[in-house]
PDB file of C-alpha atoms in Angstrom:
ATOM      1  CA  MET A   1      -1.763   2.629  17.000  1.00  0.00           C
ATOM      2  CA  MET A   2       0.074   0.799  14.496  1.00  0.00           C
ATOM      3  CA  PHE A   3      -1.105   2.820  11.485  1.00  0.00           C
ATOM      4  CA  ASP A   4      -0.284   6.549  13.089  1.00  0.00           C
ATOM      5  CA  GLY A   5       1.079   8.671  10.542  1.00  0.00           C
ATOM      6  CA  PHE A   6      -0.631   7.083   7.489  1.00  0.00           C
ATOM      7  CA  SER A   7      -3.213   9.454   5.764  1.00  0.00           C
ATOM      8  CA  PRO A   8      -4.057   7.356   2.596  1.00  0.00           C
ATOM      9  CA  CYS A   9      -5.452   3.822   2.186  1.00  0.00           C
ATOM     10  CA  LEU A  10      -4.065   2.638  -1.559  1.00  0.00           C
ATOM     11  CA  PHE A  11      -6.241   0.287  -3.500  1.00  0.00           C
ATOM     12  CA  ILE A  12      -3.919  -0.959  -6.297  1.00  0.00           C
ATOM     13  CA  ASP A  13      -6.199  -2.600  -8.852  1.00  0.00           C
ATOM     14  CA  THR A  14      -3.904  -5.222 -10.994  1.00  0.00           C
ATOM     15  CA  GLY A  15      -7.162  -6.491 -13.028  1.00  0.00           C
ATOM     16  CA  ILE A  16      -7.670  -9.449 -10.615  1.00  0.00           C
ATOM     17  CA  GLU A  17     -11.673 -10.960 -11.281  1.00  0.00           C
ATOM     18  CA  CYS A  18     -12.830  -9.967  -7.667  1.00  0.00           C
ATOM     19  CA  SER A  19     -11.471  -6.566  -7.723  1.00  0.00           C
ATOM     20  CA  GLU A  20     -14.490  -4.953  -6.766  1.00  0.00           C
ATOM     21  CA  ARG A  21     -14.881  -6.804  -3.836  1.00  0.00           C
ATOM     22  CA  CYS A  22     -11.155  -6.408  -2.931  1.00  0.00           C
ATOM     23  CA  GLU A  23     -11.853  -2.603  -3.440  1.00  0.00           C
ATOM     24  CA  ARG A  24     -14.970  -2.416  -1.128  1.00  0.00           C
ATOM     25  CA  ASN A  25     -12.902  -4.266   1.623  1.00  0.00           C
ATOM     26  CA  SER A  26     -10.159  -1.309   1.281  1.00  0.00           C
ATOM     27  CA  LEU A  27     -13.217   1.136   1.407  1.00  0.00           C
ATOM     28  CA  GLU A  28     -14.353  -0.414   4.502  1.00  0.00           C
ATOM     29  CA  LEU A  29     -10.913  -0.514   6.026  1.00  0.00           C
ATOM     30  CA  ALA A  30     -10.106   3.115   5.413  1.00  0.00           C
ATOM     31  CA  GLN A  31     -13.196   3.786   7.199  1.00  0.00           C
ATOM     32  CA  VAL A  32     -12.232   1.834  10.101  1.00  0.00           C
ATOM     33  CA  LEU A  33      -9.009   3.320  10.088  1.00  0.00           C
ATOM     34  CA  GLY A  34     -10.090   7.005   9.468  1.00  0.00           C
ATOM     35  CA  LEU A  35      -7.906   6.865   6.167  1.00  0.00           C
ATOM     36  CA  ARG A  36      -8.499   8.856   2.994  1.00  0.00           C
ATOM     37  CA  HIS A  37      -8.864   6.250   0.248  1.00  0.00           C
ATOM     38  CA  GLU A  38      -7.845   6.275  -2.864  1.00  0.00           C
ATOM     39  CA  ARG A  39      -7.239   3.965  -6.030  1.00  0.00           C
ATOM     40  CA  THR A  40      -4.865   3.586  -8.827  1.00  0.00           C
ATOM     41  CA  LEU A  41      -4.204   1.101 -11.364  1.00  0.00           C
ATOM     42  CA  GLY A  42      -0.936  -1.238 -11.329  1.00  0.00           C
ATOM     43  CA  SER A  43       0.526  -4.822 -12.021  1.00  0.00           C
ATOM     44  CA  LEU A  44       2.075  -7.166 -10.245  1.00  0.00           C
ATOM     45  CA  ASP A  45       5.350  -6.227 -12.011  1.00  0.00           C
ATOM     46  CA  ALA A  46       5.363  -2.947 -10.606  1.00  0.00           C
ATOM     47  CA  LEU A  47       4.463  -3.880  -7.440  1.00  0.00           C
ATOM     48  CA  ARG A  48       7.383  -6.267  -6.778  1.00  0.00           C
ATOM     49  CA  ALA A  49       9.807  -3.772  -8.389  1.00  0.00           C
ATOM     50  CA  ALA A  50       8.756  -1.352  -5.840  1.00  0.00           C
ATOM     51  CA  TRP A  51       8.867  -3.476  -3.188  1.00  0.00           C
ATOM     52  CA  GLU A  52      12.585  -4.367  -4.114  1.00  0.00           C
ATOM     53  CA  ARG A  53      13.039  -1.003  -4.577  1.00  0.00           C
ATOM     54  CA  THR A  54      11.927  -0.640  -0.649  1.00  0.00           C
ATOM     55  CA  LYS A  55      14.048  -3.055   0.712  1.00  0.00           C
ATOM     56  CA  GLU A  56      17.044  -2.293  -0.906  1.00  0.00           C
ATOM     57  CA  LEU A  57      16.542   1.597   0.429  1.00  0.00           C
ATOM     58  CA  ALA A  58      16.207   0.206   4.136  1.00  0.00           C
ATOM     59  CA  ARG A  59      19.402  -2.046   3.788  1.00  0.00           C
ATOM     60  CA  THR A  60      21.607   1.439   2.912  1.00  0.00           C
ATOM     61  CA  LEU A  61      19.727   2.863   6.055  1.00  0.00           C
ATOM     62  CA  GLU A  62      20.067  -0.008   8.403  1.00  0.00           C
ATOM     63  CA  GLY A  63      24.136   1.164   9.160  1.00  0.00           C
ATOM     64  CA  ARG A  64      23.186   4.839   9.658  1.00  0.00           C
ATOM     65  CA  ASP A  65      22.908   6.425  13.260  1.00  0.00           C
ATOM     66  CA  GLY A  66      19.332   7.618  13.548  1.00  0.00           C
TER      67      GLY A  66
END
């Protein structure tokens, strides 16, 4: 299964207008996949910064023997 090894389904509330509907969708996905559901506050800027750090880490690991 694609989500093997995952344990939380994290909903990041960025304050968008439809956050209640989005969180319900997140809860439903967690239930379907058998994952625990978590919620946190965040911002688009924080998500972008985390994504850039993740890509940089992936680039540094590409050349390593696994």
